[in-house]
Amino acid sequence: MRYDWTVEDIEALFALPFNDLIFRAQQAHRAHFDANEVQLSTLLSIKTGGCPEDCKYCPQSSRYTTEVESELLMKKDEVMKAARIAKEKGATRFCMGAAWREPKGRAFDLVLDMIREVKAMDMEACATLGMLSEEQAKKLSEAGLDYYNHNLDTDPEYYKEIISTRTYEERLDTLKNVRAEGMSVCCGGIVGMGETIRNRAGMIAQLARMNPHPESVPINMLVKVEGTPMQDLDDLDPFDFIRTIAVAKITMPASHIRLSAGREAMSDEMQALCFLAGANSIFYGEKLLTTGNKDAENDQTLFARLGIRPEGSPTPSSRRVANA
Ligand code: SAM
Ligand code: DTB
Ligand code: SF4
């Protein structure tokens, strides 16, 4: 595995003709994965809105007036109900998100309880709760958390245009704490925030220079939410998004690349190209945190049309054995 990617190496990948880039990405993908499998993660916002941070893309920041209202931490029973439904619909991982700068006090203990219960349901558990200290990472790991999501969002240079309330270094420290406790890292970013191709290459370089690579790399297409400072940005060229997926796959071939926010606005054909470029994980279920997502039925129909199987479902041969 290669960990010495430079920004220039990655810019050169972005500059490849589209067909050459997709071909390389598909080759890299097939060296590590079944190319017809996609992993399904379901997200739930367990604590919505009222966040003190100023991330310019985010509808949950208290600095911007959006339709998102500030809510209390959800009750455990409701969270477990959502996890059960996600499992019934075929998700293998349940991800709980909180609009916090960092977890604190009793609320953190309640989240630890939720994690224990998701694990008892025999699902993978993921959480995204903001910055973590070493001690908090240890507690999450002891509760059985499999993955922690904490994104870099963009490259170090463009970062200061997007967020002022926490530094890039603080993000890297949180990721270090997650790793030190043996949890898997889910870390990616957002495309379509007005960044240059060099910024995109810089973001992928940060991720691909981590050793080991993040096991899960969510690539989000900005959802332009009314009331955020990014509401009026220009639409991204869909091919530029697909290129970013392909470059992430070539540089981090053994990682799951997740087609994340923004999927609701994507055509079936665009999603199929993302899968061809090596995306092999999605957020599954009608809602992300506060914004919409494709319906599960819609995804199942697309999977059937493309011959894709959800990861963890019986393979065609084992299904035959099961039916015999
Ligand atoms: N508050 C925690 C944090 O920031 O780490 C966890 C939740 S936060 C909403 C998780 C991630 O969602 C962000 O890092 C960002 O990448 C993504 N996100 C938030 N709003 C988005 C939007 N409008 N479009 C695309 N991605 C978005
Ligand atoms: C990630 O990279 N994307 C997800 C998850 N990690 C937590 C969040 C997307 C949020 C999109 C905006 C919203 O629904 O509020
Ligand atoms: Fe808060 Fe996370 Fe949204 Fe930033 S991305 S404003 S930290 S919820």
XYZ file of C-alpha atoms and ligand atoms in Angstrom:
374
model
C 0.000 0.000 0.000
C 1.263 3.461 -0.853
C 1.241 6.295 1.708
C 3.596 8.848 0.129
C 1.178 10.583 -2.253
C 2.040 14.196 -3.016
C -0.500 16.840 -3.990
C 1.163 16.921 -7.431
C 0.780 13.128 -7.872
C -2.895 13.500 -7.117
C -3.365 16.531 -9.365
C -1.930 14.384 -12.173
C -4.623 11.777 -11.510
C -7.326 14.466 -11.672
C -5.870 15.575 -15.039
C -6.223 12.112 -16.647
C -8.805 11.655 -19.403
C -12.057 10.549 -17.739
C -12.066 7.056 -19.278
C -8.454 6.369 -18.264
C -9.147 7.545 -14.719
C -12.266 5.391 -14.331
C -10.473 2.355 -15.782
C -7.624 2.718 -13.278
C -10.068 3.201 -10.413
C -12.062 0.094 -11.379
C -8.838 -1.952 -11.617
C -7.738 -0.734 -8.172
C -11.185 -1.519 -6.805
C -11.266 -5.074 -8.160
C -7.900 -5.846 -6.571
C -9.508 -5.445 -3.139
C -13.281 -5.837 -3.387
C -16.128 -7.640 -5.072
C -17.039 -4.937 -7.619
C -20.748 -5.780 -7.385
C -21.141 -5.248 -3.647
C -22.074 -2.034 -1.849
C -22.064 -1.544 1.929
C -25.169 0.070 3.494
C -24.932 2.440 6.460
C -27.943 4.175 7.972
C -27.569 7.559 9.630
C -29.580 9.012 12.481
C -29.243 12.473 13.959
C -29.504 11.741 17.689
C -28.903 15.391 18.642
C -29.983 17.904 16.040
C -29.175 21.603 15.595
C -27.942 24.371 17.879
C -24.266 23.619 17.190
C -21.818 26.306 18.368
C -19.413 25.677 15.455
C -19.475 27.822 12.304
C -18.950 25.268 9.484
C -20.257 27.267 6.509
C -21.900 24.288 4.808
C -23.837 23.107 7.832
C -27.556 23.665 8.458
C -27.066 22.685 12.127
C -24.803 25.580 13.063
C -26.573 28.001 15.419
C -24.886 30.872 13.541
C -27.145 30.520 10.502
C -30.926 30.740 10.211
C -32.084 27.530 8.560
C -35.178 25.362 8.903
C -33.320 23.147 11.380
C -34.503 23.653 14.959
C -32.362 22.856 17.979
C -33.502 19.633 19.660
C -32.531 17.669 22.760
C -30.653 14.368 22.674
C -33.048 11.646 21.513
C -34.273 9.031 23.970
C -32.572 5.655 23.780
C -35.798 3.796 22.932
C -36.408 5.938 19.864
C -32.825 5.484 18.716
C -33.104 1.695 19.077
C -36.353 1.689 17.137
C -34.595 3.478 14.266
C -31.683 1.027 14.453
C -34.056 -1.952 14.291
C -35.802 -0.536 11.216
C -32.414 0.125 9.565
C -31.382 -3.468 10.224
C -34.665 -4.852 8.879
C -34.171 -2.848 5.681
C -30.700 -4.337 5.214
C -28.241 -1.827 6.694
C -25.201 -3.417 8.353
C -23.960 -0.264 10.086
C -25.859 2.257 12.194
C -24.291 5.723 12.481
C -25.358 8.154 15.175
C -24.616 11.849 14.632
C -24.692 14.721 17.108
C -24.403 18.439 16.359
C -21.774 18.990 19.016
C -18.359 20.609 19.079
C -17.427 17.723 21.398
C -19.338 15.292 23.643
C -19.810 16.319 27.273
C -21.122 15.083 30.640
C -24.204 12.932 31.020
C -25.149 13.188 27.340
C -21.913 11.355 26.479
C -22.756 8.549 28.936
C -26.195 8.216 27.334
C -24.571 7.877 23.887
C -22.250 5.179 25.267
C -25.373 3.290 26.329
C -26.874 3.631 22.855
C -23.686 2.231 21.326
C -23.786 -0.803 23.641
C -27.372 -1.489 22.588
C -26.676 -1.158 18.863
C -23.835 -3.665 19.309
C -26.206 -6.001 21.169
C -28.408 -5.917 18.048
C -25.510 -7.345 16.076
C -24.949 -4.285 13.916
C -21.764 -2.320 13.340
C -21.871 0.933 15.297
C -20.525 4.281 14.115
C -20.742 7.691 15.765
C -19.915 11.254 14.797
C -19.962 13.476 17.866
C -17.301 16.118 17.124
C -13.838 16.356 18.683
C -12.688 13.619 21.071
C -10.118 13.562 23.854
C -7.991 10.438 24.413
C -10.206 9.494 27.334
C -13.434 9.873 25.363
C -12.035 7.757 22.525
C -11.190 5.077 25.091
C -14.729 5.081 26.475
C -16.231 4.811 22.995
C -13.955 1.918 22.171
C -14.829 0.157 25.441
C -18.534 0.581 24.625
C -17.859 -1.394 21.438
C -17.879 1.400 18.819
C -16.560 0.065 15.504
C -16.142 3.311 13.522
C -15.777 6.982 14.395
C -16.589 9.540 11.705
C -14.667 12.788 11.762
C -14.107 14.524 8.438
C -11.264 16.737 7.275
C -13.856 18.325 4.947
C -11.293 20.036 2.658
C -7.557 20.660 2.352
C -5.575 22.591 4.982
C -5.363 25.656 2.715
C -9.057 26.052 1.931
C -10.111 25.011 5.437
C -9.861 28.511 6.935
C -12.455 29.758 4.417
C -14.932 27.174 5.732
C -14.514 26.821 9.514
C -12.995 29.189 12.075
C -14.037 27.585 15.367
C -11.750 24.536 15.265
C -8.408 23.975 13.612
C -7.289 21.367 11.119
C -4.763 20.193 13.730
C -7.564 19.571 16.228
C -9.275 17.369 13.643
C -6.084 15.382 13.106
C -5.683 14.994 16.889
C -9.190 13.536 17.174
C -8.413 11.056 14.393
C -5.182 10.098 16.181
C -7.134 9.446 19.398
C -9.639 7.261 17.532
C -6.817 5.224 15.969
C -4.957 4.857 19.241
C -7.998 3.082 20.701
C -8.143 0.630 17.813
C -11.384 1.884 16.279
C -11.789 2.146 12.526
C -11.595 5.621 11.064
C -14.313 7.079 8.847
C -12.889 10.276 7.394
C -13.547 12.173 4.199
C -14.740 15.514 2.966
C -17.023 17.638 0.850
C -16.777 18.496 -2.845
C -18.542 21.542 -4.324
C -17.727 24.226 -1.739
C -16.006 26.461 -4.312
C -12.649 24.720 -3.906
C -10.097 24.351 -6.729
C -8.933 21.029 -8.149
C -5.679 21.603 -6.265
C -7.679 21.906 -3.019
C -9.409 18.617 -3.841
C -6.037 17.012 -4.520
C -4.782 18.467 -1.222
C -7.688 16.923 0.671
C -7.168 13.491 -0.895
C -3.420 13.756 -0.187
C -4.136 14.339 3.517
C -6.316 11.232 3.619
C -4.086 9.025 1.464
C -0.947 9.918 3.460
C -2.524 8.519 6.637
C -1.042 5.158 7.550
C -3.226 3.149 7.725
C -5.718 4.796 5.371
C -9.147 5.567 6.851
C -11.164 2.357 6.453
C -14.127 4.410 5.308
C -13.909 7.581 3.200
C -17.172 9.504 2.795
C -17.154 11.811 -0.222
C -19.986 14.286 0.231
C -21.363 16.502 -2.523
C -22.320 19.793 -0.890
C -26.025 20.027 -0.109
C -26.745 23.740 -0.524
C -29.084 24.367 2.371
C -31.036 27.621 2.442
C -29.822 29.933 5.173
C -26.211 28.679 5.125
C -23.494 30.905 3.614
C -23.133 28.310 0.832
C -26.749 28.332 -0.331
C -26.051 30.117 -3.630
C -22.843 28.415 -4.759
C -22.672 27.144 -8.346
C -23.586 23.533 -9.051
C -20.691 21.137 -9.337
C -19.996 19.423 -12.670
C -21.095 15.816 -11.925
C -17.973 14.490 -13.690
C -15.786 16.403 -11.228
C -17.529 14.620 -8.369
C -17.088 11.221 -10.034
C -13.399 12.053 -10.659
C -12.964 12.711 -6.924
C -14.405 9.279 -6.116
C -12.045 7.664 -8.648
C -8.989 9.475 -7.277
C -9.920 8.484 -3.707
C -10.187 4.843 -4.851
C -6.856 4.822 -6.720
C -5.012 6.349 -3.751
C -6.841 4.340 -1.029
C -7.755 1.144 -2.901
C -8.575 -1.036 0.115
C -10.861 1.566 1.721
C -14.611 1.736 1.378
C -15.362 4.963 -0.508
C -18.807 6.196 0.500
C -21.123 8.029 -1.826
C -22.504 10.295 0.896
C -24.401 13.596 1.090
C -25.836 14.953 -2.147
C -26.989 11.589 -3.477
C -30.623 12.708 -3.457
C -29.783 15.118 -6.282
C -27.923 12.475 -8.334
C -29.410 10.617 -11.287
C -29.274 6.819 -11.420
C -26.691 7.133 -14.207
C -24.462 9.390 -12.093
C -24.639 6.959 -9.170
C -23.791 4.059 -11.495
C -20.690 5.972 -12.651
C -19.751 6.573 -9.009
C -19.965 2.802 -8.367
C -17.873 2.205 -11.488
C -15.331 4.712 -10.127
C -15.041 2.585 -6.971
C -17.668 3.914 -4.566
C -18.831 0.871 -2.582
C -20.764 2.252 0.334
C -23.805 4.524 0.658
C -25.961 6.143 3.275
C -29.164 4.164 3.116
C -32.562 5.418 4.307
C -34.708 8.422 3.508
C -32.822 10.913 5.665
C -29.174 11.850 6.241
C -28.939 14.005 9.377
C -31.292 16.869 8.574
C -31.539 16.690 4.772
C -33.182 14.146 2.484
C -31.701 11.034 0.912
C -32.934 8.513 -1.666
C -35.646 6.117 -0.421
C -34.497 2.586 0.417
C -36.900 1.247 -2.251
C -35.331 3.504 -4.854
C -31.868 2.165 -3.963
C -33.065 -1.453 -4.089
C -34.489 -0.850 -7.564
C -31.221 0.694 -8.746
C -29.217 -2.196 -7.253
C -31.434 -4.701 -9.087
C -30.959 -2.822 -12.374
C -27.171 -2.820 -11.891
C -26.807 -6.322 -10.444
C -25.416 -4.919 -7.201
C -25.742 -6.835 -3.913
C -25.737 -5.183 -0.493
C -22.588 -6.187 1.409
C -23.360 -8.818 4.040
C -26.340 -10.197 2.120
C -26.157 -13.817 0.937
C -24.125 -14.184 -2.279
C -25.992 -15.779 -5.219
C -24.247 -19.143 -4.585
C -24.910 -19.231 -0.828
C -28.495 -18.240 -1.561
C -28.766 -21.264 -3.834
C -27.393 -23.476 -1.067
C -29.808 -21.902 1.437
C -32.714 -22.601 -0.905
C -31.690 -26.186 -1.672
N -20.727 17.719 14.569
C -19.922 16.642 14.184
C -18.746 17.054 13.330
O -18.784 18.104 12.696
O -17.777 16.295 13.288
C -20.659 15.525 13.494
C -21.738 15.805 12.480
S -21.273 16.732 11.021
C -22.851 17.169 10.400
C -20.603 15.495 9.946
C -20.201 15.893 8.554
O -21.342 16.095 7.719
C -19.399 17.156 8.342
O -18.056 17.001 8.670
C -19.562 17.393 6.848
O -18.549 16.738 6.122
C -20.921 16.740 6.542
N -21.924 17.754 6.155
C -22.604 18.584 6.967
N -23.424 19.399 6.265
C -23.249 19.087 4.963
C -23.807 19.596 3.751
N -24.675 20.590 3.742
N -23.419 19.029 2.584
C -22.510 18.014 2.599
N -21.947 17.520 3.708
C -22.300 18.038 4.875
C -20.501 12.300 6.367
O -19.400 12.404 5.818
N -21.653 12.676 5.830
C -22.750 12.443 6.742
C -22.054 11.705 7.914
N -20.685 11.770 7.560
C -22.311 12.103 9.290
C -23.521 13.661 7.075
C -24.093 14.363 5.872
C -24.910 15.503 6.343
C -25.614 16.221 5.243
C -26.400 17.368 5.739
C -27.512 17.001 6.691
O -28.297 16.059 6.424
O -27.654 17.687 7.704
Fe -21.597 21.538 14.140
Fe -20.706 19.345 12.881
Fe -22.384 21.089 11.682
Fe -19.877 21.835 12.128
S -20.545 20.124 10.806
S -21.715 23.068 12.528
S -19.471 20.819 14.076
S -22.846 19.829 13.428
